[in-house]
Amino acid sequence: MNAQTPAALSPYSSSAGKASRTETHTLSVLVDNEPGVLARVVGLFSGRGYNIESLTVAEVAHAQALSRITIVTTGAPETIEQISHQLERIVPIHKVTDLSLLDGFLQRELAMIKVRGKGEARTEALRLGEAFRARVIDATTESFIFELTGAPKKIDDFVELMRPIGLVEVARTGVAAITRGPQGM
Amino acid sequence: MSKTMTGAEMVVQALQDQGVTHLFGYPGGAVLPIYDALFHQTKIQHVLVRHEQGAAHAAEGYARSSGKVGCLLVTSGPGATNAVTGLTDALMDSIPVVCITGQVPTHLIGSDAFQECDTVGITRHCTKHNYLVRKIEDLPRILHEAFYIARSGRPGPVVIDIPKDVQFASGTYQPPKNIQHKTYHPQLKGDLGKIKHALAMMAKAKKPVFYTGGGVINAGPAASTLLRELVAQTGFPITSTLMGLGAYPATGKNWLGMLGMHGSYEANNAMHDCDLMIAVGARFDDRITGRLDAFAPYSKKIHIDIDPSSINKNVAVDLAIVGDCAHVLEDMVRLWRSESLSADKKALADWWSQIDRWRARKSFGYRKSDRTIKPQYAVERLYELTKGRKTLITTEVGQHQMWAAQHFHFEEPNRWMTSGGLGTMGYGLPAAIGAQLANRDALVVDIAGEASILMNIQELSTAKQYRCPVKIFILNNEYMGMVRQWQELLHGGRYSSSYSEALPDFVKLAEAYGLKGMRCSNPADLDAAIQEMIDSPEGVVFDCIVDKSENCLPMIPSGKAHNEMILPDTDEDIGNVIDDKGKMLV
């Protein structure tokens, strides 16, 4: 089955500490919206030394009290497989889907970006905002707040462009993700 | 039949309905209503321990020796935190335990109230699941669900934290029904296609070995019976982890002995050289595998386990079958027969003759002495003199534990209770009490060390109170022996804090607790003394004075492979065998 998969990294593995193929995966986790469920998920990651790049959670079905957690994690493929299995052991978790193993999925993130500047810098910021289809949601004579939605990369790019112009701060929601096509998870 | 009652009464009713016969516990402010409800009934015997850790280990001993869910009741705050070690132990060794903890009233939660602690927060990492019951309406469901989760799939401990106001509140009790849990449905049946594939691999194997673990014991006695049948059908050699001892009888002809760090030479070499490994209910723990990149390098691996996260965790396998051992073994036995499969007899004969050459090294051998009692000899004599009885063995943790595993031989499952995963010193005495209460007809012996036994020595009082005639067989070498051994091997013989100084007089200690105390230091007297211990109707503390400097061998030094064992007769300076990387691994 997994003949080619090398042993997962553990302190007892001779390859521990060496760089291995690191991948970034997006996991969708459907959970009962009950107290402590997020702590169970986060505790699993910290307790077993897994990475969390981004984590978002919100209720998605009020009547059934279901929440959806989207986790972006990095690790060797066998580590990510292990993460999925470990998540499945948590009792109030209904389903774990590794979206990155599926045909296609969309991920979006919302960011609010505060930029400060006058004169030319101000117009430049506005111009770039338009190019990125960012909305201005607050303005003063010396600042803007942009609202930008998109894939994380797009937000990264925009933030980098704003930095020399007068970036003050950024607030990001983290990634929400969903599969393409008619099927649910 | 639903009935109106208080939360405290619901707890007791639910325990009765779940078939609990013994409840290990310690009262306190936050569980008084439950203790009051216990006062009014006779179906459940409450066993008052002397420390909550003892309650948890006693529940484990009860569970492991009976196959039922063990149950404990402790108060909030220190009651709950004292139970944490036992809960972690149960999690690591997959023992079904339900732990009910009291909690301060809901309106005081978060206020740093007297004896308040965040029990669900603290136990989240050391339980399979836990609950804080906020409403009386949820209590009956949670009580029954907790038992379902504790015993289903890969078993484990479950905590139910019940605030005192919920214990006083009244509500409608629902008896247990067939629980249709909304998320937790472990897969019991293995995939038939994969099972057939596994059998085909087995039929072709030239150097196969069964590597079995605690999962076989957890799957119930039927799993052990089926395992024995499959071993007989195939003629394959079989070894087992510490946790799996007894699933296959130690007198069975295919038995290689335990494997791993202190396992037999033949078992470890068979693992190293095999071309097909069939892992059943075992989890490739680091004490088993040794150096991972040299682990069974020539083998294909089949892994049967109920927990998908155990598969490919430490070792990548070629064929994974997720399912309950008993179900999968049943299908394997049936299909091996119905498809008229047979092993490669010629190859197997060669494999066995290789194994016999390894066996001839007699790796559990030791130098006998007529002046001091060798610890191995003590266990050997205990085994010989208790043969033919229903004997249950518990242990503490350390050298004595490994000697017990090597030299006491188990014919049946559920007769051997030891702390494997967590390695908890202080496990054996409370576990022995739990095992004795579940098996009144059995001889229960805690093979202990003089250091470990002191960790939960207060439970002698519990043994006395409940007339548990447990025998505490202390291999007293005046050292934390395993620590001393590692210091000899790795730290130049600097025995930092490992000498058991200021030891109590165990004979007087036993007498102080109202038990029988005995001491033996002469090999010539040992048999008679052990016989006297066995024949005693009371609990006995047996202070067996053994050789102080004996090392536990054979041994795979940490960071080494299965075929790099140190044998008892190896003259090499063992301190040089372990490199710096190995030292880190402990």
CSV table of C-alpha atoms in Angstrom, one decimal, chain B residues 53-366:
chain,number,residue,atom,x,y,z
B,53,GLN,CA,-3.6,7.8,41.8
B,54,GLY,CA,-4.3,4.5,43.5
B,55,ALA,CA,-7.9,4.7,42.5
B,56,ALA,CA,-7.0,5.1,38.8
B,57,HIS,CA,-4.4,2.2,38.8
B,58,ALA,CA,-6.8,0.0,40.8
B,59,ALA,CA,-9.5,0.7,38.1
B,60,GLU,CA,-6.9,-0.2,35.5
B,61,GLY,CA,-6.0,-3.5,37.3
B,62,TYR,CA,-9.7,-4.3,37.6
B,63,ALA,CA,-10.3,-3.5,33.9
B,64,ARG,CA,-7.3,-5.4,32.6
B,65,SER,CA,-7.9,-8.5,34.6
B,66,SER,CA,-11.7,-8.6,33.9
B,67,GLY,CA,-12.0,-7.1,30.4
B,68,LYS,CA,-14.7,-4.8,31.9
B,69,VAL,CA,-14.6,-1.0,32.2
B,70,GLY,CA,-12.8,0.1,35.4
B,71,CYS,CA,-14.4,3.0,37.3
B,72,LEU,CA,-13.3,5.6,39.7
B,73,LEU,CA,-14.8,8.5,41.6
B,74,VAL,CA,-12.7,11.4,42.9
B,75,THR,CA,-13.4,14.9,44.1
B,76,SER,CA,-12.6,18.2,42.4
B,77,GLY,CA,-9.2,20.0,42.5
B,78,PRO,CA,-6.5,17.8,44.0
B,79,GLY,CA,-8.7,14.7,43.7
B,80,ALA,CA,-8.7,15.2,39.9
B,81,THR,CA,-5.1,16.2,39.6
B,82,ASN,CA,-4.0,13.2,41.6
B,83,ALA,CA,-5.8,10.9,39.2
B,84,VAL,CA,-4.0,12.4,36.2
B,85,THR,CA,-1.0,10.0,36.2
B,86,GLY,CA,-3.4,7.0,36.3
B,87,LEU,CA,-5.5,8.4,33.5
B,88,THR,CA,-2.4,9.0,31.4
B,89,ASP,CA,-1.3,5.5,32.1
B,90,ALA,CA,-4.6,4.2,30.9
B,91,LEU,CA,-4.4,6.3,27.8
B,92,MET,CA,-1.0,5.0,26.9
B,93,ASP,CA,-1.9,1.4,27.4
B,94,SER,CA,-5.4,1.6,26.0
B,95,ILE,CA,-7.3,0.6,29.2
B,96,PRO,CA,-11.0,1.3,29.4
B,97,VAL,CA,-11.6,3.5,32.5
B,98,VAL,CA,-14.4,5.9,33.4
B,99,CYS,CA,-13.4,8.5,35.9
B,100,ILE,CA,-16.0,10.7,37.6
B,101,THR,CA,-14.7,13.9,39.1
B,102,GLY,CA,-16.6,16.3,41.2
B,103,GLN,CA,-16.5,20.0,40.3
B,104,VAL,CA,-17.4,23.2,42.1
B,105,PRO,CA,-20.9,24.5,41.3
B,106,THR,CA,-21.3,25.9,37.8
B,107,HIS,CA,-21.7,29.4,39.0
B,108,LEU,CA,-18.3,29.2,40.7
B,109,ILE,CA,-16.4,27.8,37.8
B,110,GLY,CA,-13.7,30.1,36.7
B,111,SER,CA,-13.6,32.0,40.1
B,112,ASP,CA,-10.7,30.1,41.6
B,113,ALA,CA,-13.1,28.6,44.1
B,114,PHE,CA,-11.8,26.3,46.8
B,115,GLN,CA,-10.6,23.0,45.3
B,116,GLU,CA,-11.4,24.2,41.8
B,117,CYS,CA,-9.3,23.2,38.9
B,118,ASP,CA,-9.9,23.1,35.2
B,119,THR,CA,-10.4,19.4,35.2
B,120,VAL,CA,-11.4,19.0,31.5
B,121,GLY,CA,-8.6,21.3,30.5
B,122,ILE,CA,-6.0,19.3,32.5
B,123,THR,CA,-7.3,15.9,31.4
B,124,ARG,CA,-7.9,16.8,27.8
B,125,HIS,CA,-4.5,15.5,26.9
B,126,CYS,CA,-4.6,12.4,29.0
B,127,THR,CA,-8.0,11.0,28.2
B,128,LYS,CA,-9.6,9.5,25.1
B,129,HIS,CA,-12.5,12.0,25.7
B,130,ASN,CA,-13.8,14.1,28.6
B,131,TYR,CA,-17.0,15.9,29.5
B,132,LEU,CA,-18.0,18.8,31.7
B,133,VAL,CA,-21.7,18.3,32.5
B,134,ARG,CA,-23.3,21.7,32.5
B,135,LYS,CA,-27.0,20.7,32.6
B,136,ILE,CA,-28.8,17.8,34.3
B,137,GLU,CA,-30.5,17.1,31.0
B,138,ASP,CA,-27.2,16.0,29.5
B,139,LEU,CA,-26.1,13.8,32.4
B,140,PRO,CA,-27.8,10.5,31.6
B,141,ARG,CA,-26.6,10.6,28.0
B,142,ILE,CA,-23.1,11.5,28.9
B,143,LEU,CA,-22.8,8.8,31.6
B,144,HIS,CA,-23.7,6.1,29.1
B,145,GLU,CA,-21.8,7.6,26.2
B,146,ALA,CA,-18.7,7.7,28.5
B,147,PHE,CA,-18.8,3.9,28.9
B,148,TYR,CA,-19.4,3.4,25.2
B,149,ILE,CA,-16.4,5.5,24.3
B,150,ALA,CA,-14.1,4.0,27.0
B,151,ARG,CA,-14.7,0.4,25.8
B,152,SER,CA,-15.2,0.8,22.1
B,153,GLY,CA,-12.6,0.9,19.4
B,154,ARG,CA,-9.2,1.4,20.9
B,155,PRO,CA,-10.2,1.6,24.6
B,156,GLY,CA,-9.1,4.4,26.9
B,157,PRO,CA,-9.9,6.6,29.8
B,158,VAL,CA,-12.9,9.0,29.8
B,159,VAL,CA,-13.5,11.7,32.4
B,160,ILE,CA,-16.9,13.0,33.4
B,161,ASP,CA,-16.6,16.3,35.4
B,162,ILE,CA,-19.8,16.9,37.3
B,163,PRO,CA,-20.4,20.2,39.1
B,164,LYS,CA,-22.0,19.9,42.5
B,165,ASP,CA,-25.2,21.8,41.6
B,166,VAL,CA,-25.7,19.3,38.7
B,167,GLN,CA,-25.4,16.5,41.3
B,168,PHE,CA,-28.2,18.1,43.4
B,169,ALA,CA,-30.4,19.0,40.4
B,170,SER,CA,-33.2,16.6,39.5
B,171,GLY,CA,-34.0,15.4,36.1
B,172,THR,CA,-35.2,12.4,34.1
B,173,TYR,CA,-32.9,9.4,34.0
B,174,GLN,CA,-32.8,7.3,30.8
B,175,PRO,CA,-31.3,3.8,31.0
B,176,PRO,CA,-28.7,2.9,28.4
B,177,LYS,CA,-29.9,2.0,25.0
B,178,ASN,CA,-28.0,0.8,22.0
B,179,ILE,CA,-26.0,4.0,21.6
B,180,GLN,CA,-25.9,5.4,18.2
B,181,HIS,CA,-23.1,7.9,18.8
B,182,LYS,CA,-23.2,10.7,16.2
B,183,THR,CA,-19.5,10.7,15.5
B,184,TYR,CA,-17.7,7.8,17.1
B,185,HIS,CA,-18.0,4.5,15.1
B,186,PRO,CA,-14.8,2.5,15.1
B,187,GLN,CA,-14.4,0.1,12.3
B,188,LEU,CA,-14.5,-3.4,13.6
B,189,LYS,CA,-14.5,-5.6,10.4
B,190,GLY,CA,-11.4,-5.6,8.4
B,191,ASP,CA,-11.5,-5.2,4.6
B,192,LEU,CA,-11.9,-8.7,3.1
B,193,GLY,CA,-9.9,-7.9,0.0
B,194,LYS,CA,-7.0,-6.8,2.2
B,195,ILE,CA,-7.3,-9.8,4.5
B,196,LYS,CA,-7.1,-12.1,1.4
B,197,HIS,CA,-4.1,-10.2,0.2
B,198,ALA,CA,-2.5,-10.6,3.6
B,199,LEU,CA,-3.1,-14.3,3.6
B,200,ALA,CA,-1.6,-14.6,0.1
B,201,MET,CA,1.5,-12.8,1.4
B,202,MET,CA,1.6,-15.2,4.4
B,203,ALA,CA,1.4,-18.3,2.2
B,204,LYS,CA,4.4,-17.1,0.2
B,205,ALA,CA,6.5,-16.0,3.1
B,206,LYS,CA,9.8,-17.7,3.8
B,207,LYS,CA,10.7,-16.1,7.1
B,208,PRO,CA,7.5,-14.9,8.6
B,209,VAL,CA,6.9,-13.7,12.2
B,210,PHE,CA,3.9,-12.7,14.1
B,211,TYR,CA,4.4,-9.6,16.2
B,212,THR,CA,1.5,-9.2,18.6
B,213,GLY,CA,0.6,-6.6,21.2
B,214,GLY,CA,-1.9,-5.4,23.8
B,215,GLY,CA,-4.5,-4.9,21.1
B,216,VAL,CA,-5.0,-8.7,21.1
B,217,ILE,CA,-5.7,-8.7,24.8
B,218,ASN,CA,-8.0,-5.7,24.5
B,219,ALA,CA,-10.0,-7.4,21.7
B,220,GLY,CA,-11.1,-10.0,24.3
B,221,PRO,CA,-10.4,-13.7,25.0
B,222,ALA,CA,-11.8,-14.7,21.6
B,223,ALA,CA,-8.9,-12.8,19.9
B,224,SER,CA,-6.3,-14.8,21.8
B,225,THR,CA,-8.1,-18.1,20.9
B,226,LEU,CA,-8.1,-17.1,17.2
B,227,LEU,CA,-4.5,-16.0,17.3
B,228,ARG,CA,-3.5,-19.4,18.7
B,229,GLU,CA,-5.5,-21.1,15.9
B,230,LEU,CA,-3.9,-19.0,13.2
B,231,VAL,CA,-0.4,-19.7,14.6
B,232,ALA,CA,-1.2,-23.4,14.7
B,233,GLN,CA,-2.5,-23.3,11.1
B,234,THR,CA,0.4,-21.4,9.7
B,235,GLY,CA,3.2,-22.8,11.9
B,236,PHE,CA,4.7,-19.3,12.0
B,237,PRO,CA,6.8,-18.1,15.0
B,238,ILE,CA,5.3,-15.6,17.3
B,239,THR,CA,6.6,-12.9,19.6
B,240,SER,CA,4.8,-10.3,21.6
B,241,THR,CA,5.3,-6.9,23.2
B,242,LEU,CA,5.2,-6.5,26.9
B,243,MET,CA,1.6,-5.6,26.8
B,244,GLY,CA,0.6,-8.6,24.7
B,245,LEU,CA,2.0,-11.4,27.0
B,246,GLY,CA,-0.4,-14.2,27.5
B,247,ALA,CA,-2.3,-13.9,24.2
B,248,TYR,CA,-0.2,-16.8,23.0
B,249,PRO,CA,0.9,-19.3,25.7
B,250,ALA,CA,4.5,-19.1,26.7
B,251,THR,CA,4.6,-22.9,26.6
B,252,GLY,CA,3.4,-22.9,23.0
B,253,LYS,CA,6.0,-24.4,20.7
B,254,ASN,CA,6.0,-21.3,18.3
B,255,TRP,CA,6.6,-18.9,21.1
B,256,LEU,CA,9.8,-16.8,20.8
B,257,GLY,CA,9.4,-14.9,24.0
B,258,MET,CA,9.0,-11.2,24.4
B,259,LEU,CA,10.7,-8.8,21.9
B,260,GLY,CA,12.1,-5.4,22.2
B,261,MET,CA,14.7,-3.7,24.4
B,262,HIS,CA,14.8,-6.5,26.9
B,263,GLY,CA,13.3,-9.1,24.7
B,264,SER,CA,14.8,-12.5,23.7
B,265,TYR,CA,17.6,-12.9,21.3
B,266,GLU,CA,15.5,-15.2,19.1
B,267,ALA,CA,12.6,-12.8,19.0
B,268,ASN,CA,14.6,-9.8,18.1
B,269,ASN,CA,16.7,-11.6,15.5
B,270,ALA,CA,13.6,-13.1,14.0
B,271,MET,CA,12.2,-9.6,13.7
B,272,HIS,CA,15.3,-8.3,12.2
B,273,ASP,CA,15.7,-11.1,9.6
B,274,CYS,CA,12.1,-11.8,8.8
B,275,ASP,CA,10.7,-11.3,5.3
B,276,LEU,CA,7.2,-10.9,6.5
B,277,MET,CA,6.0,-9.3,9.7
B,278,ILE,CA,2.4,-9.6,10.7
B,279,ALA,CA,1.8,-7.0,13.4
B,280,VAL,CA,-1.4,-7.6,15.3
B,281,GLY,CA,-2.6,-5.0,17.8
B,282,ALA,CA,0.8,-3.6,18.3
B,283,ARG,CA,2.0,0.0,17.7
B,284,PHE,CA,5.7,-0.1,16.8
B,285,ASP,CA,6.8,1.6,20.1
B,286,ASP,CA,10.4,2.8,20.3
B,287,ARG,CA,11.1,0.1,23.0
B,288,ILE,CA,10.2,-2.4,20.3
B,289,THR,CA,11.7,-1.1,17.2
B,290,GLY,CA,15.1,0.1,18.3
B,291,ARG,CA,16.8,2.1,15.6
B,292,LEU,CA,14.1,2.8,13.1
B,293,ASP,CA,16.2,2.9,10.0
B,294,ALA,CA,17.5,-0.6,10.8
B,295,PHE,CA,14.2,-2.0,11.8
B,296,ALA,CA,13.4,-5.3,10.0
B,297,PRO,CA,15.1,-4.1,6.9
B,298,TYR,CA,14.2,-7.1,4.7
B,299,SER,CA,10.6,-7.4,5.5
B,300,LYS,CA,7.2,-6.7,4.1
B,301,LYS,CA,4.9,-5.6,6.9
B,302,ILE,CA,1.2,-6.2,7.5
B,303,HIS,CA,-0.4,-4.2,10.3
B,304,ILE,CA,-3.7,-5.0,11.8
B,305,ASP,CA,-5.0,-2.4,14.2
B,306,ILE,CA,-8.2,-0.8,15.2
B,307,ASP,CA,-6.7,2.7,15.4
B,308,PRO,CA,-5.9,4.1,11.9
B,309,SER,CA,-3.5,6.6,13.5
B,310,SER,CA,-1.3,3.8,14.7
B,311,ILE,CA,-0.7,2.8,11.1
B,312,ASN,CA,2.4,4.3,9.4
B,313,LYS,CA,3.0,6.4,12.6
B,314,ASN,CA,6.5,5.2,13.4
B,315,VAL,CA,7.0,2.5,10.7
B,316,ALA,CA,5.6,2.5,7.2
B,317,VAL,CA,3.8,-0.7,6.4
B,318,ASP,CA,3.0,-2.5,3.1
B,319,LEU,CA,-0.5,-3.6,4.0
B,320,ALA,CA,-2.7,-2.0,6.6
B,321,ILE,CA,-5.9,-3.6,7.8
B,322,VAL,CA,-8.0,-1.4,10.1
B,323,GLY,CA,-10.3,-3.4,12.3
B,324,ASP,CA,-10.7,-5.2,15.6
B,325,CYS,CA,-8.2,-7.9,16.1
B,326,ALA,CA,-10.8,-10.5,16.9
B,327,HIS,CA,-12.8,-9.8,13.8
B,328,VAL,CA,-9.8,-9.7,11.5
B,329,LEU,CA,-8.2,-12.8,13.0
B,330,GLU,CA,-11.5,-14.7,12.7
B,331,ASP,CA,-11.6,-13.9,9.0
B,332,MET,CA,-8.0,-14.9,8.6
B,333,VAL,CA,-8.5,-18.2,10.3
B,334,ARG,CA,-11.6,-18.9,8.3
B,335,LEU,CA,-10.2,-17.9,4.9
B,336,TRP,CA,-6.8,-19.7,5.5
B,337,ARG,CA,-8.8,-22.9,5.9
B,338,SER,CA,-11.5,-22.3,3.3
B,339,GLU,CA,-9.1,-21.3,0.6
B,340,SER,CA,-6.9,-24.2,1.5
B,341,LEU,CA,-3.8,-22.1,1.9
B,342,SER,CA,-0.6,-23.5,3.3
B,343,ALA,CA,2.7,-22.1,4.4
B,344,ASP,CA,5.9,-22.7,2.5
B,345,LYS,CA,6.9,-25.7,4.7
B,346,LYS,CA,10.3,-26.1,3.3
B,347,ALA,CA,11.3,-22.5,3.8
B,348,LEU,CA,9.6,-22.5,7.2
B,349,ALA,CA,11.7,-25.5,8.3
B,350,ASP,CA,14.9,-23.6,7.4
B,351,TRP,CA,13.6,-20.5,9.2
B,352,TRP,CA,12.9,-22.6,12.3
B,353,SER,CA,16.3,-24.1,12.3
B,354,GLN,CA,17.8,-20.6,12.2
B,355,ILE,CA,15.5,-19.6,15.1
B,356,ASP,CA,16.6,-22.7,17.0
B,357,ARG,CA,20.2,-21.6,16.6
B,358,TRP,CA,19.3,-18.2,18.1
B,359,ARG,CA,17.4,-19.9,20.9
B,360,ALA,CA,20.4,-22.0,21.7
B,361,ARG,CA,22.1,-18.8,23.0
B,362,LYS,CA,19.6,-18.9,25.9
B,363,SER,CA,19.5,-15.1,26.1
B,364,PHE,CA,17.6,-15.0,29.4
B,365,GLY,CA,20.3,-17.0,31.1
B,366,TYR,CA,22.1,-15.6,34.1
